[in-house]
Coordinates of C-alpha atoms in Angstrom, one line a residue:
X5 CA 17.5 -14.1 -20.1
X6 CA 15.3 -15.7 -22.8
X7 CA 14.1 -14.0 -26.0
X8 CA 10.4 -13.4 -25.6
X9 CA 9.9 -13.4 -29.4
X10 CA 11.4 -17.0 -29.9
X11 CA 9.5 -19.7 -31.4
X12 CA 9.4 -22.8 -29.9
X13 CA 11.8 -26.3 -32.3
X14 CA 8.6 -28.0 -32.9
X15 CA 7.4 -27.2 -35.6
X16 CA 4.0 -27.3 -35.1
X17 CA 3.9 -24.8 -31.3
X18 CA 5.5 -22.5 -32.8
X19 CA 2.5 -22.5 -35.9
X20 CA 0.6 -22.5 -32.9
X21 CA 2.3 -19.5 -31.3
X22 CA 2.5 -17.8 -34.5
X23 CA -1.7 -18.4 -34.1
X24 CA -1.8 -16.5 -30.8
X25 CA -0.4 -14.2 -31.5
X26 CA -3.2 -11.4 -32.4
X27 CA -1.2 -8.5 -31.7
X28 CA 1.6 -7.4 -29.6
X29 CA 1.9 -3.9 -27.2
X30 CA 3.7 -2.1 -29.4
X31 CA 1.6 0.8 -28.5
X32 CA 3.1 0.5 -25.2
X33 CA 6.2 2.7 -26.5
X34 CA 3.9 5.2 -28.1
X35 CA 2.2 5.9 -24.8
X36 CA 5.0 6.0 -23.0
X37 CA 6.0 8.9 -20.5
X38 CA 4.6 11.5 -20.2
X39 CA 2.1 10.9 -23.4
X40 CA 1.5 7.5 -22.0
X41 CA 0.8 9.4 -17.7
X42 CA -1.5 12.0 -20.8
X43 CA -3.7 9.4 -20.9
X44 CA -3.8 7.9 -18.5
X45 CA -4.6 10.6 -16.6
X46 CA -7.6 12.4 -19.5
X47 CA -9.0 8.6 -18.4
X48 CA -9.5 8.8 -15.0
X49 CA -11.0 12.1 -15.7
X50 CA -13.6 11.8 -17.8
X51 CA -14.0 7.9 -17.0
X52 CA -18.0 7.4 -16.7
X53 CA -19.0 5.8 -12.8
X54 CA -18.3 2.1 -11.5
X55 CA -17.5 1.0 -8.5
X56 CA -14.1 0.3 -9.7
X57 CA -12.8 4.6 -10.9
X58 CA -13.4 1.8 -15.1
X59 CA -16.0 1.5 -17.3
X60 CA -18.7 -0.7 -16.8
X61 CA -18.7 -3.2 -19.3
X62 CA -22.0 -4.7 -19.5
X63 CA -23.4 -8.3 -20.7
X64 CA -19.8 -9.6 -21.9
X65 CA -19.2 -12.7 -23.0
X66 CA -16.7 -14.9 -22.1
X67 CA -14.2 -14.9 -25.6
X68 CA -14.4 -19.2 -27.0
X69 CA -11.6 -20.6 -25.3
X70 CA -9.6 -22.8 -27.6
X71 CA -7.1 -24.5 -24.7
X72 CA -7.8 -28.2 -25.9
X73 CA -7.1 -27.8 -29.2
X74 CA -4.6 -24.9 -29.1
X75 CA -1.5 -25.6 -27.0
X76 CA -0.7 -22.9 -27.3
X77 CA -0.9 -19.2 -23.7
X78 CA -0.2 -15.9 -24.0
X79 CA 1.4 -14.6 -20.7
X80 CA 2.1 -10.7 -20.3
X81 CA 4.3 -10.3 -17.1
X82 CA 7.3 -7.0 -15.0
X83 CA 9.4 -7.1 -16.0
X84 CA 11.8 -8.9 -13.4
X85 CA 9.2 -11.3 -12.4
X86 CA 9.9 -14.7 -13.3
X87 CA 13.1 -17.3 -12.5
X88 CA 16.5 -17.2 -14.3
X89 CA 18.9 -19.1 -14.4
X90 CA 22.2 -18.8 -13.4
X91 CA 23.3 -17.5 -17.2
X92 CA 20.1 -16.0 -18.4
X93 CA 19.3 -18.0 -20.7
X94 CA 16.7 -20.0 -20.0
X95 CA 13.9 -18.7 -17.0
X96 CA 13.6 -22.3 -14.8
X97 CA 10.1 -23.3 -13.8
X98 CA 8.5 -22.1 -16.4
X99 CA 10.5 -24.3 -19.6
X100 CA 9.9 -27.2 -17.2
X101 CA 6.5 -26.6 -17.2
X102 CA 6.7 -26.1 -21.2
X103 CA 8.2 -28.9 -20.6
X104 CA 5.3 -31.4 -19.0
X105 CA 2.5 -30.2 -21.0
X106 CA 3.4 -29.7 -24.1
X107 CA 1.9 -26.0 -23.7
X108 CA 4.1 -23.3 -25.6
X109 CA 3.8 -20.3 -24.1
X110 CA 5.5 -16.6 -25.3
X111 CA 6.6 -14.8 -22.1
X112 CA 5.5 -11.3 -22.7
X113 CA 7.5 -8.3 -20.1
X114 CA 5.1 -5.8 -21.5
X115 CA 3.4 -5.8 -18.5
X116 CA 5.5 -2.4 -16.7
X117 CA 2.8 -0.1 -15.1
X118 CA -0.4 -0.3 -13.9
X119 CA -2.6 2.6 -15.5
X120 CA 0.5 2.6 -18.2
X121 CA -1.4 -0.5 -19.0
X122 CA -5.2 0.3 -18.5
X123 CA -5.0 3.0 -20.9
X124 CA -3.5 1.5 -23.6
X125 CA -6.4 -1.7 -23.9
X126 CA -9.0 0.4 -22.1
X127 CA -11.3 -0.4 -25.2
X128 CA -10.9 -3.8 -26.1
X129 CA -11.3 -4.2 -22.6
X130 CA -14.2 -2.6 -22.2
X131 CA -15.7 -4.4 -25.8
X132 CA -14.8 -7.7 -24.0
X133 CA -11.8 -7.9 -27.5
X134 CA -8.6 -9.2 -26.6
X135 CA -5.5 -7.8 -26.0
X136 CA -2.9 -9.2 -26.6
X137 CA -2.4 -11.8 -23.8
X138 CA -4.6 -14.8 -22.3
X139 CA -2.9 -13.8 -19.0
X140 CA -2.0 -11.2 -16.7
X141 CA -0.5 -10.1 -13.1
X142 CA -2.1 -6.6 -13.0
X143 CA -2.2 -4.9 -8.9
X144 CA -4.7 -6.6 -6.8
X145 CA -6.0 -2.3 -7.2
X146 CA -6.6 -2.6 -10.7
X147 CA -8.0 -6.1 -11.0
X148 CA -10.5 -4.8 -8.6
X149 CA -11.6 -2.7 -11.6
X150 CA -10.7 -5.3 -14.3
X151 CA -13.3 -7.8 -11.6
X152 CA -16.2 -5.6 -11.3
X153 CA -16.5 -4.1 -14.3
X154 CA -17.4 -7.4 -15.8
X155 CA -13.7 -7.6 -17.8
X156 CA -12.2 -10.5 -16.8
X157 CA -12.9 -14.1 -16.5
X158 CA -14.4 -16.5 -13.8
X159 CA -11.7 -19.4 -13.4
X160 CA -12.5 -23.1 -12.9
X161 CA -11.6 -23.6 -9.9
X162 CA -11.3 -28.0 -11.6
X163 CA -8.8 -26.4 -13.0
X164 CA -7.1 -25.7 -11.0
X165 CA -7.0 -28.0 -8.0
X166 CA -4.0 -26.4 -6.1
X167 CA -6.2 -23.4 -5.1
X168 CA -6.4 -25.1 -1.7
X169 CA -3.0 -24.0 -1.2
X170 CA -3.3 -19.8 -1.8
X171 CA -2.3 -18.3 1.9
X172 CA -5.4 -17.3 3.9
X173 CA -4.5 -14.1 4.0
X174 CA -5.6 -13.2 0.4
X175 CA -9.0 -15.1 0.6
X176 CA -12.1 -12.7 2.1
X177 CA -11.1 -9.8 -0.6
X178 CA -14.0 -7.6 -1.1
X179 CA -13.4 -7.6 -4.8
X180 CA -13.5 -11.0 -4.8
X181 CA -13.0 -13.3 -1.3
X182 CA -13.8 -16.6 -2.7
X183 CA -10.3 -16.0 -5.4
X184 CA -13.4 -16.9 -8.5
X185 CA -12.0 -14.1 -11.8
X186 CA -8.0 -13.9 -9.8
X187 CA -5.4 -15.9 -7.7
X188 CA -2.3 -14.1 -6.1
X189 CA 1.2 -14.5 -8.6
X190 CA 3.0 -12.4 -5.6
X191 CA 3.4 -10.2 -3.0
X192 CA 5.3 -6.8 -2.8
X193 CA 6.8 -4.7 -0.5
X194 CA 7.3 -0.6 -1.6
X195 CA 10.3 0.4 0.5
X196 CA 13.4 2.1 0.1
X197 CA 17.2 1.3 -2.5
X198 CA 20.0 3.1 -2.7
X199 CA 22.9 2.4 -4.7
X200 CA 25.1 1.7 -2.1
X201 CA 28.3 3.4 -2.9
X202 CA 27.3 6.5 -4.8
X203 CA 24.5 7.2 -1.8
X204 CA 27.6 7.3 0.8
X205 CA 30.2 9.2 -1.9
X206 CA 27.5 12.2 -2.3
X207 CA 26.2 11.8 1.5
X208 CA 29.1 10.5 3.7
X209 CA 26.3 8.8 5.4
X210 CA 26.0 4.8 4.7
X211 CA 22.2 4.3 4.1
X212 CA 19.3 6.5 3.9
X213 CA 17.6 6.1 6.9
X214 CA 13.9 8.5 6.4
X215 CA 12.0 8.8 3.3
X216 CA 13.1 12.7 4.2
X217 CA 16.3 11.3 3.7
X218 CA 16.2 11.0 -0.2
X219 CA 15.2 15.0 0.0
X220 CA 19.5 15.8 0.6
X221 CA 21.2 18.5 -1.6
X222 CA 23.3 16.8 -1.7
X223 CA 20.4 14.1 -4.0
X224 CA 19.4 16.8 -6.1
X225 CA 17.9 14.7 -9.5
X226 CA 19.2 11.9 -8.7
X227 CA 16.1 10.5 -7.1
X228 CA 13.3 8.0 -8.8
X229 CA 10.0 7.4 -7.5
X230 CA 7.3 4.5 -8.8
X231 CA 4.9 5.2 -11.6
X232 CA 2.5 3.3 -8.8
X233 CA 0.8 6.0 -6.8
X234 CA 0.1 3.6 -4.3
X235 CA 2.8 2.9 -3.9
X236 CA 5.6 6.1 -4.2
X237 CA 1.7 7.8 -1.9
X238 CA 1.8 5.2 0.5
X239 CA 5.5 5.0 1.6
X240 CA 5.7 9.7 1.7
X241 CA 2.2 9.6 3.2
X242 CA 3.3 6.9 6.2
X243 CA 6.1 9.1 6.8
X244 CA 4.0 12.5 8.0
X245 CA 1.6 10.6 9.6
X246 CA -0.7 9.2 7.4
X247 CA -2.7 5.8 8.2
X248 CA -3.1 4.7 4.6
X249 CA -5.2 1.8 5.3
X250 CA -8.2 3.9 7.0
X251 CA -10.5 6.7 4.7
X252 CA -10.4 8.9 8.5
X253 CA -6.7 9.9 8.2
X254 CA -5.9 9.8 3.7
X255 CA -8.7 12.0 3.1
X256 CA -8.7 14.0 0.1
X257 CA -6.5 16.9 1.4
X258 CA -4.6 14.4 3.1
X259 CA -3.3 13.2 0.1
X260 CA -3.9 16.4 -2.0
X261 CA -1.1 17.3 1.1
X262 CA 1.3 14.7 -0.2
X263 CA 1.1 15.6 -3.7
X264 CA 1.1 18.9 -3.5
X265 CA 3.9 18.7 -1.7
X266 CA 5.6 16.2 -4.4
X267 CA 4.8 18.7 -6.7
X268 CA 7.3 21.1 -4.7
X269 CA 10.1 19.1 -4.7
X270 CA 9.5 17.5 -8.9
X271 CA 9.5 22.0 -9.6
X272 CA 12.9 22.4 -7.4
X273 CA 14.6 19.5 -9.2
X274 CA 14.5 16.8 -6.3
X275 CA 12.8 14.2 -8.3
X276 CA 14.3 13.0 -11.3
X277 CA 11.6 11.1 -12.1
X278 CA 8.9 9.3 -12.1
X279 CA 8.7 5.6 -14.1
X280 CA 7.8 2.1 -13.6
X281 CA 9.6 -0.8 -13.8
X282 CA 12.3 0.7 -16.5
X283 CA 14.1 2.0 -13.4
X284 CA 16.1 -0.3 -12.8
X285 CA 17.7 1.0 -15.4
X286 CA 18.2 4.5 -14.1
X287 CA 19.9 2.0 -11.3
X288 CA 22.5 -0.1 -14.0
X289 CA 23.7 3.1 -15.3
X290 CA 24.1 5.8 -12.5
X291 CA 21.6 7.8 -13.2
X292 CA 19.9 7.4 -9.2
X293 CA 21.3 6.6 -6.0
X294 CA 17.8 6.7 -4.5
X295 CA 14.6 5.8 -4.8
X296 CA 11.2 4.4 -3.7
X297 CA 10.8 0.8 -5.5
X298 CA 10.0 -2.8 -5.4
X299 CA 11.6 -4.8 -3.2
X300 CA 11.6 -7.3 -5.7
X301 CA 13.5 -5.9 -8.2
X302 CA 15.8 -4.6 -5.5
X303 CA 17.5 -8.1 -6.1
X304 CA 17.3 -8.1 -9.5
X305 CA 19.4 -5.5 -10.0
X306 CA 21.4 -7.2 -8.0
X307 CA 22.3 -10.6 -9.4
X308 CA 22.7 -8.4 -12.7
X309 CA 25.3 -5.9 -10.5
X310 CA 27.2 -9.4 -9.6
X311 CA 27.3 -7.4 -5.7
X312 CA 25.5 -6.7 -3.4
X313 CA 25.0 -3.2 -5.0
X314 CA 21.8 -1.9 -3.3
X315 CA 20.4 -1.9 -0.4
X316 CA 16.7 -1.6 -0.3
X317 CA 15.0 -1.3 3.5
X318 CA 11.1 -0.7 4.5
X319 CA 11.5 2.9 6.5
X320 CA 10.4 3.2 10.8
X321 CA 7.1 5.6 9.1
X322 CA 5.7 2.6 7.2
X323 CA 6.2 0.7 3.7
X324 CA 3.7 -1.1 1.6
X325 CA 2.0 -4.0 0.8
X326 CA 0.4 -5.7 -2.1
X327 CA 0.1 -7.9 -4.7
X328 CA 0.1 -8.6 -8.2
X329 CA -3.1 -11.2 -9.7
X330 CA -3.0 -13.4 -12.2
X331 CA -6.5 -12.5 -14.5
X332 CA -7.7 -13.7 -17.6
X333 CA -9.6 -11.1 -19.5
X334 CA -12.4 -11.7 -21.3
X335 CA -11.3 -11.6 -24.8
X336 CA -8.0 -13.9 -23.6
X337 CA -9.1 -17.3 -26.1
X338 CA -6.5 -20.2 -23.9
X339 CA -8.5 -20.3 -20.1
X340 CA -8.2 -23.1 -19.5
X341 CA -4.6 -23.3 -20.4
X342 CA -3.6 -20.6 -17.8
X343 CA -5.4 -21.8 -15.4
X344 CA -3.2 -24.6 -16.2
X345 CA -0.7 -22.8 -15.9
X346 CA -1.8 -20.7 -12.7
X347 CA -2.5 -25.0 -10.5
X348 CA 1.2 -25.1 -11.2
X349 CA 2.5 -22.6 -9.9
X350 CA 0.5 -22.5 -6.7
X351 CA 2.3 -25.9 -6.2
X352 CA 4.3 -25.3 -3.2
X353 CA 7.7 -26.5 -4.8
X354 CA 7.4 -24.2 -8.1
X355 CA 6.6 -21.2 -6.1
X356 CA 8.9 -21.7 -3.6
X357 CA 11.7 -21.5 -6.6
X358 CA 10.0 -18.8 -8.0
X359 CA 10.0 -16.7 -5.0
X360 CA 13.8 -17.8 -4.3
X361 CA 14.8 -15.5 -7.5
X362 CA 12.3 -13.7 -8.2
X363 CA 12.4 -12.2 -4.0
X364 CA 8.8 -11.2 -3.6
X365 CA 5.9 -12.8 -0.7
X366 CA 4.5 -16.2 -2.6
X367 CA 1.5 -16.2 -1.7
X368 CA 1.0 -20.2 -1.6
X369 CA 1.0 -22.3 1.7
X370 CA 3.4 -24.9 1.7
X371 CA 5.5 -22.6 0.1
X372 CA 7.7 -22.2 3.4
X373 CA 8.5 -26.0 3.9
X374 CA 9.8 -26.0 0.9
X375 CA 12.2 -23.2 1.1
X376 CA 13.8 -25.1 3.9
X377 CA 14.0 -28.0 1.5
X378 CA 15.9 -26.1 -1.5
X379 CA 18.1 -23.5 1.4
X380 CA 17.3 -23.0 4.9
X381 CA 18.8 -19.3 4.7
X382 CA 16.3 -18.5 1.6
X383 CA 14.0 -19.4 3.7
X384 CA 13.9 -16.7 6.8
X385 CA 14.4 -14.5 4.3
X386 CA 11.4 -11.7 5.5
X387 CA 11.0 -10.2 1.8
X388 CA 10.0 -13.2 1.0
X389 CA 8.9 -15.9 3.7
X390 CA 8.2 -12.2 5.8
X391 CA 6.8 -12.6 9.7
X392 CA 3.6 -10.4 12.3
X393 CA 6.6 -8.3 13.6
X394 CA 7.5 -8.1 10.0
X395 CA 4.3 -7.4 8.3
X396 CA 3.3 -4.7 11.2
X397 CA 5.7 -1.5 9.4
X398 CA 4.0 -2.4 5.8
X399 CA -0.2 -1.0 4.8
X400 CA -2.2 -1.4 2.3
X401 CA -3.6 1.6 0.5
X402 CA -7.4 2.1 0.9
X403 CA -10.1 1.5 -1.1
X404 CA -11.4 4.3 -3.0
X405 CA -14.1 5.4 -4.2
X406 CA -15.5 5.7 -7.5
X407 CA -14.8 9.7 -6.9
X408 CA -12.0 9.1 -5.1
X409 CA -10.3 7.4 -8.4
X410 CA -10.8 9.7 -10.2
X411 CA -10.3 12.9 -8.9
X412 CA -6.5 10.7 -7.3
X413 CA -5.6 9.8 -10.0
X414 CA -5.5 13.5 -11.5
X415 CA -3.8 14.8 -9.3
X416 CA -1.2 12.0 -9.1
X417 CA -1.2 12.8 -13.1
X418 CA -0.6 16.2 -13.4
X419 CA 2.1 16.1 -10.3
X420 CA 4.0 13.8 -13.1
X421 CA 4.1 15.9 -16.0
X422 CA 4.7 19.1 -13.2
X423 CA 1.5 20.5 -14.3

């Protein structure tokens, strides 16, 4: 993989990148694991009320955009969310963007978990200060909070003419109906992954079929669950017959019932860990046999393994669906450069090439047709271009009120801490 800390060879661009490195998220390491969970728990408990459940920022003014004089961009994204060359030493679409535009991109992969990132950067967000990146890709529920709390910049559509390619399914969101503040990067499916060889070796079965199969005695201490509440709770709740899109079905009592069950499973040693994207490392070293994960990560895990080592499926009871959003924090100073990059990835050919590698749902109209030209078999991959029948088994976690956001997050934080 390309070294995210490397500088471009051009001396002027290298100097501009250095100038743009106002701070990096080195605090993430200190807040990871239990400490990070504790921070998120504390924030949920004391956050002032707002529609998004976060901390409202009054009258923030966007940072001065210096894109015209500084052709640089700091982009903090999730791990394994960018296409790589076969030798994993370059990032073809991102490299091409830099060559075509002259904008030097410092590409970070330090966005590991939404709650963790928010906990680290909460004070800066409230004050409208720099968070160490011009562009981030939070999941839609956190993006909604940042928009409603006035902590992100309004996008200039004139700089993103390819915005017209956004798929209709991603328009009309209550928090950003016209995508004035956010633009989908990739759609996400939450389901079940498993190590094919280890699962069969331990259970005698070829593959799990249901959520309940994760709790088999043979798998004690070898199961991992995503630390993202909406995916883990969403998949498990649906296995119990709860409609996670409905407020009348996913009530606070129903949510707490799932929490109680998870707490018991954790106490019994069924669950090894709750983890962000670092769960890929745990699968790679055979620490985990199965778990609830994001679909595209399984493709990356198989790519790294060099063979089809892991399986992925959506349980019949239902998987989860969401999206990560291009978002420019209020303190970012290279917004126009960020918009130029968004426009680039909303070109159908670039979107198809990216999707071919990351294997998440592309939100770009025309990418399917472009994918057919690249690889007809790829275009039929339902993890990238799902049809209506496939999507029928996925559901989005319902919007939460401010009070629910706080109480749900507090309960979720406690179950991960085992308290």
